[in-house]
């Protein structure tokens, strides 16, 4: 059984059956493609729903007799990954096209779920528009291409200016170190007792948000990292790892973050962005470039004054060391499944979906950072949001997860150890030691205590 970010989630037949039935229903496979994608539980799903509905209409009009069946999977990210795996595993239930988180590409290749598309991209006149880093994100360890990326992201700090004003903190906040973050949180706790000072995603329910927005935004601001690319080994026993766990402990053991019961709620992101921020109940949160999606007119919580009441700034390195700020980047892609009944038509749909006008439309609606050069240069994209330039510029200081087959397992261990520290059931030192042992169990002898050259 494949180990996923929440591999222990029990998915009953009653939950999975409707999805399997949707993919396994009868139809003319030569003239129909089935597309599986995540419909999030925080109402942001309308962006993808509307975009795909529009492309479906375009495609069916341009290709008479061909039909597109959209199969939304309404679930948290963790549940989505698990459900999608179950669908892709069987020829009977596999969709033709799947919305794939790029960090899972190598593990899904290893599981036999995806098919390479090198021949297709080689002859596609639009492939040259995609940035090299984006192409690399959909390239397997075997050197073959397995998907077409639709955008990337960066991460920083979002803060509520109303809460900051009450706490006596500056409207144009630029923290220079972790100590600056803690000092601001302590000041908010003291002067604005009704507000949660800060949020740092943590625990298993948060899934990859805990790993990336939470832990890795800390770790990659130290001198250490998860994986040494020069040695091609996983890093264990690093000072940066334990320092990051110590920061986490400080936040949750001294009341600077949400209560553990709130922090470990799978809906915490929804709570923060549709309640706590709009209602000035939180000071700041480390989160992604897409966060403002919640507050635009078509978002789940339209907020007319968000550009006035919300600020955004870079995540500082641990002690302000060069380059002074850090970020993490991920992204999603469209992949043709190994068991696709109509891979040729699926590829045709990808090319119809990934035109420059469609890419501009989706990136603007979703607050994605463009992965196409022509989209990045498009005036509509550049002027789509007051945050676009700031979060795009963070690419210069960003890092990427080690997208190897072992990473999903490693990420799960990070979340487990974060949760143990958050609840107080483990110390930072023990959590770090337990992480080292678990990683060794996952990757064998392929570990090192050397993080490699300074990042």
Short mmCIF file of C-alpha atoms in Angstrom, two decimals:
data_model
loop_
_atom_site.label_atom_id
_atom_site.label_comp_id
_atom_site.label_asym_id
_atom_site.label_seq_id
_atom_site.Cartn_x
_atom_site.Cartn_y
_atom_site.Cartn_z
CA UNK A 1 0.00 0.00 0.00
CA UNK A 2 1.41 3.38 -1.02
CA UNK A 3 2.25 5.70 1.84
CA UNK A 4 0.77 9.17 1.29
CA UNK A 5 0.69 12.30 3.39
CA UNK A 6 -2.14 10.93 5.43
CA UNK A 7 -1.86 7.30 4.48
CA UNK A 8 -3.68 6.27 7.59
CA UNK A 9 -6.91 7.99 6.55
CA UNK A 10 -9.64 5.38 6.32
CA UNK A 11 -11.56 5.90 3.10
CA UNK A 12 -14.75 3.93 3.18
CA UNK A 13 -16.46 2.41 0.19
CA UNK A 14 -19.33 4.84 0.65
CA UNK A 15 -16.97 7.79 0.19
CA UNK A 16 -15.04 6.39 -2.77
CA UNK A 17 -17.82 4.61 -4.61
CA UNK A 18 -19.34 7.71 -6.25
CA UNK A 19 -15.96 8.71 -7.66
CA UNK A 20 -15.22 5.25 -8.98
CA UNK A 21 -18.66 5.05 -10.50
CA UNK A 22 -18.15 8.39 -12.19
CA UNK A 23 -14.93 7.26 -13.79
CA UNK A 24 -16.14 3.77 -14.53
CA UNK A 25 -19.45 4.74 -16.11
CA UNK A 26 -20.14 3.62 -19.63
CA UNK A 27 -19.52 5.92 -22.58
CA UNK A 28 -17.82 6.20 -25.92
CA UNK A 29 -14.19 6.24 -24.81
CA UNK A 30 -13.00 7.19 -28.30
CA UNK A 31 -14.98 10.41 -28.15
CA UNK A 32 -14.93 11.23 -24.44
CA UNK A 33 -12.24 12.28 -21.99
CA UNK A 34 -12.61 12.25 -18.22
CA UNK A 35 -10.83 14.87 -16.19
CA UNK A 36 -10.29 14.54 -12.43
CA UNK A 37 -9.38 17.56 -10.32
CA UNK A 38 -9.63 18.78 -6.76
CA UNK A 39 -12.65 20.73 -5.67
CA UNK A 40 -11.41 22.25 -2.43
CA UNK A 41 -13.53 22.38 0.68
CA UNK A 42 -12.94 26.13 1.24
CA UNK A 43 -15.12 27.40 -1.63
CA UNK A 44 -12.11 28.45 -3.71
CA UNK A 45 -13.15 25.58 -5.98
CA UNK A 46 -15.33 27.90 -8.03
CA UNK A 47 -12.18 29.24 -9.73
CA UNK A 48 -11.20 25.86 -11.15
CA UNK A 49 -14.83 24.85 -11.74
CA UNK A 50 -15.50 27.96 -13.81
CA UNK A 51 -12.23 27.75 -15.71
CA UNK A 52 -12.66 24.11 -16.69
CA UNK A 53 -16.31 24.64 -17.63
CA UNK A 54 -15.19 27.39 -19.99
CA UNK A 55 -12.45 25.29 -21.60
CA UNK A 56 -14.85 22.33 -21.90
CA UNK A 57 -17.27 24.56 -23.83
CA UNK A 58 -14.46 25.81 -26.11
CA UNK A 59 -13.17 22.30 -26.72
CA UNK A 60 -16.49 20.66 -27.47
CA UNK A 61 -17.41 23.47 -29.87
CA UNK A 62 -14.08 23.12 -31.70
CA UNK A 63 -14.31 19.31 -31.75
CA UNK A 64 -17.86 18.25 -32.72
CA UNK A 65 -18.79 14.82 -31.41
CA UNK A 66 -16.18 14.93 -28.63
CA UNK A 67 -17.27 15.30 -25.01
CA UNK A 68 -15.48 16.27 -21.85
CA UNK A 69 -16.59 14.80 -18.51
CA UNK A 70 -15.39 16.80 -15.52
CA UNK A 71 -14.96 14.80 -12.31
CA UNK A 72 -14.43 17.12 -9.35
CA UNK A 73 -13.16 15.44 -6.19
CA UNK A 74 -14.31 17.54 -3.26
CA UNK A 75 -11.76 16.92 -0.54
CA UNK A 76 -8.90 18.37 1.43
CA UNK A 77 -5.54 18.03 -0.32
CA UNK A 78 -4.60 14.92 1.63
CA UNK A 79 -7.86 13.16 0.86
CA UNK A 80 -7.69 14.27 -2.76
CA UNK A 81 -4.29 12.65 -3.25
CA UNK A 82 -5.52 9.39 -1.75
CA UNK A 83 -8.75 9.31 -3.72
CA UNK A 84 -7.00 10.20 -6.97
CA UNK A 85 -4.53 7.36 -6.38
CA UNK A 86 -7.37 4.88 -6.01
CA UNK A 87 -8.93 6.10 -9.24
CA UNK A 88 -5.68 6.04 -11.24
CA UNK A 89 -4.78 2.57 -10.02
CA UNK A 90 -7.49 0.76 -11.99
CA UNK A 91 -8.00 0.83 -15.78
CA UNK A 92 -11.73 0.81 -15.10
CA UNK A 93 -11.76 3.95 -12.98
CA UNK A 94 -8.73 5.95 -14.15
CA UNK A 95 -9.47 9.40 -15.58
CA UNK A 96 -7.74 10.36 -18.81
CA UNK A 97 -6.39 13.57 -17.34
CA UNK A 98 -5.51 14.26 -13.71
CA UNK A 99 -4.65 17.45 -11.85
CA UNK A 100 -1.35 16.49 -10.27
CA UNK A 101 0.61 18.25 -7.53
CA UNK A 102 4.13 18.43 -8.95
CA UNK A 103 5.80 17.22 -5.75
CA UNK A 104 4.02 13.88 -6.22
CA UNK A 105 5.05 13.27 -9.81
CA UNK A 106 7.99 10.98 -9.03
CA UNK A 107 6.08 8.91 -6.51
CA UNK A 108 3.21 8.54 -8.99
CA UNK A 109 5.63 7.56 -11.74
CA UNK A 110 7.06 4.92 -9.43
CA UNK A 111 3.53 3.68 -8.72
CA UNK A 112 2.87 3.37 -12.45
CA UNK A 113 0.08 5.95 -12.57
CA UNK A 114 1.40 8.37 -15.21
CA UNK A 115 2.59 8.19 -18.81
CA UNK A 116 5.41 10.26 -20.34
CA UNK A 117 4.52 12.92 -22.91
CA UNK A 118 7.95 13.70 -24.39
CA UNK A 119 6.85 13.11 -27.97
CA UNK A 120 3.89 15.45 -27.53
CA UNK A 121 5.75 18.37 -25.93
CA UNK A 122 8.60 18.05 -28.43
CA UNK A 123 6.27 18.84 -31.31
CA UNK A 124 4.17 21.41 -29.41
CA UNK A 125 4.94 24.96 -30.46
CA UNK A 126 3.93 26.32 -27.03
CA UNK A 127 6.40 24.27 -24.95
CA UNK A 128 9.18 26.80 -25.50
CA UNK A 129 7.07 29.40 -23.65
CA UNK A 130 7.33 27.46 -20.39
CA UNK A 131 10.13 28.44 -18.03
CA UNK A 132 12.88 25.87 -17.49
CA UNK A 133 12.18 25.60 -13.75
CA UNK A 134 8.55 24.80 -14.55
CA UNK A 135 9.59 22.14 -17.05
CA UNK A 136 11.89 20.62 -14.45
CA UNK A 137 9.01 20.37 -11.98
CA UNK A 138 7.18 17.96 -14.29
CA UNK A 139 10.26 15.97 -15.28
CA UNK A 140 10.75 12.60 -13.61
CA UNK A 141 13.99 11.19 -12.27
CA UNK A 142 14.11 9.17 -15.48
CA UNK A 143 14.45 12.42 -17.45
CA UNK A 144 11.05 12.13 -19.11
CA UNK A 145 8.27 14.74 -19.03
CA UNK A 146 5.04 13.68 -17.31
CA UNK A 147 2.86 16.78 -17.22
CA UNK A 148 2.21 20.36 -18.27
CA UNK A 149 2.46 22.89 -15.41
CA UNK A 150 -0.27 25.48 -15.02
CA UNK A 151 1.38 27.82 -12.54
CA UNK A 152 3.60 28.11 -9.53
CA UNK A 153 3.53 30.01 -6.25
CA UNK A 154 5.66 31.53 -3.53
CA UNK A 155 5.09 32.08 0.18
CA UNK A 156 5.44 35.03 2.49
CA UNK A 157 3.73 36.67 5.46
CA UNK A 158 0.25 38.22 5.39
CA UNK A 159 -0.63 40.59 8.25
CA UNK A 160 -3.65 42.53 9.42
CA UNK A 161 -2.90 46.26 9.60
CA UNK A 162 -5.79 46.93 11.96
CA UNK A 163 -4.40 44.49 14.52
CA UNK A 164 -0.90 45.86 13.96
CA UNK A 165 -2.10 49.43 14.56
CA UNK A 166 -3.71 48.43 17.86
CA UNK A 167 -0.47 46.70 18.88
CA UNK A 168 1.65 49.70 17.94
CA UNK A 169 3.37 47.85 15.10
CA UNK A 170 4.25 49.51 11.76
CA UNK A 171 1.89 49.42 8.77
CA UNK A 172 4.87 48.72 6.51
CA UNK A 173 6.28 45.82 8.51
CA UNK A 174 9.55 44.25 7.38
CA UNK A 175 10.76 41.65 9.90
CA UNK A 176 14.48 40.87 9.62
CA UNK A 177 14.75 37.68 11.70
CA UNK A 178 12.76 35.02 13.53
CA UNK A 179 13.16 37.10 16.69
CA UNK A 180 11.31 39.94 14.96
CA UNK A 181 8.41 37.57 14.27
CA UNK A 182 8.26 36.47 17.90
CA UNK A 183 8.59 40.03 19.18
CA UNK A 184 5.67 41.17 17.02
CA UNK A 185 3.57 38.19 18.13
CA UNK A 186 4.33 38.94 21.80
CA UNK A 187 3.40 42.59 21.33
CA UNK A 188 0.08 41.61 19.76
CA UNK A 189 -0.61 39.15 22.58
CA UNK A 190 0.03 41.87 25.15
CA UNK A 191 -1.80 44.78 23.52
CA UNK A 192 -4.56 43.07 21.50
CA UNK A 193 -5.68 40.25 23.81
CA UNK A 194 -8.71 39.37 21.66
CA UNK A 195 -6.57 38.50 18.64
CA UNK A 196 -4.49 35.42 17.85
CA UNK A 197 -0.96 36.81 17.42
CA UNK A 198 0.21 34.59 14.56
CA UNK A 199 -0.38 31.38 12.65
CA UNK A 200 2.18 28.76 11.74
CA UNK A 201 0.61 25.77 9.99
CA UNK A 202 1.29 22.54 11.81
CA UNK A 203 0.26 18.91 12.17
CA UNK A 204 -1.08 16.09 10.07
CA UNK A 205 -4.46 17.62 9.25
CA UNK A 206 -2.71 20.57 7.59
CA UNK A 207 -0.96 18.25 5.19
CA UNK A 208 1.49 19.91 2.85
CA UNK A 209 0.56 23.35 4.21
CA UNK A 210 2.16 22.25 7.49
CA UNK A 211 5.26 20.98 5.72
CA UNK A 212 5.73 23.94 3.39
CA UNK A 213 4.14 27.06 4.89
CA UNK A 214 4.93 25.82 8.36
CA UNK A 215 8.15 23.88 8.71
CA UNK A 216 10.06 24.36 5.46
CA UNK A 217 9.63 28.15 5.51
CA UNK A 218 11.59 27.97 8.75
CA UNK A 219 14.14 25.30 7.81
CA UNK A 220 15.10 26.87 4.50
CA UNK A 221 15.78 30.12 6.32
CA UNK A 222 18.53 28.40 8.30
CA UNK A 223 21.80 27.04 6.93
CA UNK A 224 20.23 23.60 6.48
CA UNK A 225 17.80 21.87 4.16
CA UNK A 226 16.00 18.54 3.78
CA UNK A 227 18.11 17.11 0.97
CA UNK A 228 21.70 17.54 -0.18
CA UNK A 229 21.52 17.68 -3.99
CA UNK A 230 25.28 17.40 -4.40
CA UNK A 231 25.47 14.16 -2.43
CA UNK A 232 21.95 13.11 -3.45
CA UNK A 233 21.21 12.22 0.15
CA UNK A 234 18.59 13.15 2.74
CA UNK A 235 19.88 15.36 5.55
CA UNK A 236 19.52 14.19 9.16
CA UNK A 237 20.83 15.56 12.44
CA UNK A 238 20.86 19.19 11.32
CA UNK A 239 20.87 22.14 13.71
CA UNK A 240 18.43 23.96 11.45
CA UNK A 241 15.86 21.19 11.81
CA UNK A 242 15.91 21.35 15.61
CA UNK A 243 15.97 25.16 15.58
CA UNK A 244 12.81 25.09 13.45
CA UNK A 245 11.15 22.72 15.91
CA UNK A 246 12.20 25.02 18.75
CA UNK A 247 10.53 27.97 17.01
CA UNK A 248 7.37 25.90 16.59
CA UNK A 249 7.41 25.03 20.29
CA UNK A 250 7.82 28.67 21.25
CA UNK A 251 4.80 29.67 19.17
CA UNK A 252 2.48 27.03 20.57
CA UNK A 253 3.73 26.67 24.13
CA UNK A 254 3.63 30.39 24.90
CA UNK A 255 0.25 31.21 23.39
CA UNK A 256 1.53 33.06 20.34
CA UNK A 257 -0.43 30.90 17.91
CA UNK A 258 -3.92 29.44 17.71
CA UNK A 259 -4.95 26.94 20.37
CA UNK A 260 -3.69 23.45 19.42
CA UNK A 261 -7.28 22.35 18.79
CA UNK A 262 -7.63 25.20 16.29
CA UNK A 263 -4.20 24.71 14.75
CA UNK A 264 -4.81 21.00 14.17
CA UNK A 265 -8.22 21.53 12.56
CA UNK A 266 -8.20 20.59 8.87
CA UNK A 267 -10.24 23.75 8.18
CA UNK A 268 -7.80 26.18 9.77
CA UNK A 269 -6.87 27.80 6.46
CA UNK A 270 -10.55 28.53 5.76
CA UNK A 271 -11.01 29.88 9.27
CA UNK A 272 -8.01 32.19 8.98
CA UNK A 273 -8.78 33.58 5.57
CA UNK A 274 -12.57 33.85 5.68
CA UNK A 275 -13.01 34.79 9.34
CA UNK A 276 -9.93 35.66 11.36
CA UNK A 277 -8.29 38.02 8.84
CA UNK A 278 -11.45 39.82 7.64
CA UNK A 279 -12.64 40.24 11.23
CA UNK A 280 -9.27 41.33 12.64
CA UNK A 281 -8.96 38.25 14.84
CA UNK A 282 -5.34 37.44 13.88
CA UNK A 283 -2.11 39.39 13.54
CA UNK A 284 -0.19 37.52 10.85
CA UNK A 285 0.10 34.21 9.07
CA UNK A 286 2.80 32.58 6.97
CA UNK A 287 0.99 31.55 3.80
CA UNK A 288 0.97 31.41 0.03
CA UNK A 289 0.80 33.94 -2.78
CA UNK A 290 -2.74 32.80 -3.58
CA UNK A 291 -4.19 33.87 -0.21
CA UNK A 292 -5.88 37.02 -1.54
CA UNK A 293 -8.08 34.76 -3.70
CA UNK A 294 -10.29 34.51 -0.65
CA UNK A 295 -11.08 38.23 -0.66
CA UNK A 296 -11.57 39.16 -4.30
CA UNK A 297 -15.11 39.72 -5.59
CA UNK A 298 -15.38 36.16 -6.90
CA UNK A 299 -13.77 34.57 -3.83
CA UNK A 300 -15.41 32.81 -0.88
CA UNK A 301 -15.19 35.92 1.34
CA UNK A 302 -15.34 39.09 -0.77
CA UNK A 303 -13.65 41.87 1.17
CA UNK A 304 -13.69 45.28 -0.45
CA UNK A 305 -11.04 46.81 1.80
CA UNK A 306 -8.55 43.95 1.89
CA UNK A 307 -5.90 45.93 0.00
CA UNK A 308 -6.17 48.64 2.67
CA UNK A 309 -6.40 46.38 5.73
CA UNK A 310 -3.93 43.65 4.76
CA UNK A 311 -0.19 43.88 4.28
CA UNK A 312 2.29 41.39 2.88
CA UNK A 313 5.99 41.00 3.52
CA UNK A 314 8.81 38.51 3.05
CA UNK A 315 9.67 35.71 5.45
CA UNK A 316 13.05 36.58 7.02
CA UNK A 317 15.91 34.16 7.37
CA UNK A 318 16.62 32.89 10.88
CA UNK A 319 19.13 35.56 11.91
CA UNK A 320 18.83 37.93 8.97
CA UNK A 321 21.68 36.24 7.13
CA UNK A 322 21.93 36.63 3.34
CA UNK A 323 19.83 36.80 1.29
CA UNK A 324 17.73 38.13 4.16
CA UNK A 325 14.51 36.45 3.08
CA UNK A 326 13.30 33.04 2.04
CA UNK A 327 10.34 31.40 0.34
CA UNK A 328 9.07 28.03 -0.85
CA UNK A 329 7.51 27.23 -4.21
CA UNK A 330 5.30 24.46 -5.47
CA UNK A 331 2.81 24.09 -8.26
CA UNK A 332 0.33 21.87 -10.07
CA UNK A 333 0.22 20.26 -13.47
CA UNK A 334 -2.00 18.36 -15.87
CA UNK A 335 -0.89 14.76 -16.38
CA UNK A 336 -2.18 11.99 -18.63
CA UNK A 337 -2.70 8.81 -16.65
CA UNK A 338 -1.09 5.49 -17.54
CA UNK A 339 -4.55 3.89 -17.74
CA UNK A 340 -6.13 6.67 -19.81
CA UNK A 341 -8.62 5.31 -22.35
CA UNK A 342 -8.11 8.25 -24.69
CA UNK A 343 -4.65 9.75 -24.19
CA UNK A 344 -4.62 11.37 -27.63
CA UNK A 345 -7.77 13.35 -26.96
CA UNK A 346 -6.50 14.16 -23.46
CA UNK A 347 -3.38 15.73 -24.94
CA UNK A 348 -5.51 17.71 -27.37
CA UNK A 349 -7.49 19.06 -24.41
CA UNK A 350 -4.27 20.11 -22.64
CA UNK A 351 -3.16 22.11 -25.68
CA UNK A 352 -6.57 23.77 -25.87
CA UNK A 353 -6.48 24.58 -22.17
CA UNK A 354 -2.90 25.87 -22.15
CA UNK A 355 -3.12 28.65 -24.70
CA UNK A 356 -1.80 32.05 -23.65
CA UNK A 357 -5.29 33.62 -23.28
CA UNK A 358 -6.54 30.70 -21.17
CA UNK A 359 -3.38 30.68 -19.06
CA UNK A 360 -3.71 34.43 -18.42
CA UNK A 361 -7.36 33.97 -17.46
CA UNK A 362 -6.61 31.15 -15.00
CA UNK A 363 -3.49 32.69 -13.47
CA UNK A 364 -5.32 35.97 -12.88
CA UNK A 365 -8.33 34.25 -11.30
CA UNK A 366 -6.27 31.90 -9.13
CA UNK A 367 -3.48 34.35 -8.21
CA UNK A 368 -0.99 31.86 -9.65
CA UNK A 369 2.51 32.96 -10.51
CA UNK A 370 2.91 32.48 -14.24
CA UNK A 371 5.12 29.69 -15.58
CA UNK A 372 4.79 30.85 -19.20
CA UNK A 373 7.06 33.66 -20.41
CA UNK A 374 4.36 35.24 -22.57
CA UNK A 375 1.88 35.23 -19.69
CA UNK A 376 4.42 36.81 -17.33
CA UNK A 377 4.88 39.63 -19.84
CA UNK A 378 1.15 40.13 -20.37
CA UNK A 379 -0.21 43.46 -19.08
CA UNK A 380 -3.45 41.83 -17.89
CA UNK A 381 -1.43 39.46 -15.74
CA UNK A 382 0.93 42.11 -14.41
CA UNK A 383 -1.96 44.34 -13.39
CA UNK A 384 -4.26 41.60 -12.09
CA UNK A 385 -3.48 42.13 -8.39
CA UNK A 386 -1.44 44.49 -6.22
CA UNK A 387 0.43 41.45 -4.87
CA UNK A 388 1.59 39.98 -8.20
CA UNK A 389 4.93 41.77 -8.45
CA UNK A 390 5.84 41.20 -4.79
CA UNK A 391 5.22 37.46 -4.82
CA UNK A 392 6.75 37.04 -8.28
CA UNK A 393 9.92 38.78 -7.08
CA UNK A 394 10.18 36.24 -4.22
CA UNK A 395 11.08 33.63 -6.84
CA UNK A 396 14.65 34.97 -6.58
CA UNK A 397 14.81 33.78 -2.95
CA UNK A 398 12.66 30.67 -3.23
CA UNK A 399 13.36 26.99 -2.68
CA UNK A 400 11.71 23.85 -3.97
CA UNK A 401 10.87 20.65 -2.18
CA UNK A 402 13.05 17.65 -3.06
CA UNK A 403 10.51 16.14 -5.47
CA UNK A 404 11.72 12.56 -5.21
CA UNK A 405 9.61 9.48 -4.69
CA UNK A 406 10.48 9.43 -0.98
CA UNK A 407 9.39 13.01 -0.29
CA UNK A 408 5.69 12.33 0.42
CA UNK A 409 6.74 9.92 3.17
CA UNK A 410 9.30 12.37 4.54
CA UNK A 411 6.70 15.14 4.48
CA UNK A 412 4.29 13.00 6.49
CA UNK A 413 6.95 12.42 9.14
CA UNK A 414 7.54 16.19 9.37
CA UNK A 415 3.83 16.74 9.97
CA UNK A 416 3.71 14.02 12.62
CA UNK A 417 6.66 15.48 14.52
CA UNK A 418 5.27 19.01 14.23
CA UNK A 419 2.01 17.81 15.74
CA UNK A 420 3.83 16.11 18.60
CA UNK A 421 5.70 19.33 19.43
CA UNK A 422 2.55 21.45 19.03
CA UNK A 423 0.61 19.34 21.53
CA UNK A 424 3.55 19.11 23.91
CA UNK A 425 3.77 15.33 23.66
CA UNK A 426 7.33 15.59 22.33
CA UNK A 427 10.25 17.96 22.72
CA UNK A 428 12.05 19.57 19.75
CA UNK A 429 15.09 17.38 20.47
CA UNK A 430 13.07 14.16 20.56
CA UNK A 431 11.02 15.15 17.51
CA UNK A 432 14.23 15.78 15.60
CA UNK A 433 15.69 12.44 16.67
CA UNK A 434 12.46 10.63 15.80
CA UNK A 435 12.48 12.32 12.40
CA UNK A 436 16.05 11.17 11.75
CA UNK A 437 15.15 7.59 12.59
CA UNK A 438 12.00 7.64 10.44
CA UNK A 439 13.87 9.09 7.47
CA UNK A 440 16.53 6.40 7.77
CA UNK A 441 13.75 3.81 7.73
CA UNK A 442 12.35 5.39 4.56
CA UNK A 443 15.55 5.95 2.54
CA UNK A 444 17.93 3.41 4.10
CA UNK A 445 21.57 4.45 4.19
CA UNK A 446 20.95 7.36 1.82
CA UNK A 447 21.38 10.01 4.54
CA UNK A 448 23.99 12.59 5.44
CA UNK A 449 24.60 15.10 8.22
CA UNK A 450 25.98 17.55 5.65
CA UNK A 451 23.38 19.99 4.29
CA UNK A 452 25.74 21.06 1.52
CA UNK A 453 26.87 24.54 0.46
CA UNK A 454 25.08 27.55 1.93
CA UNK A 455 21.87 28.18 0.06
#
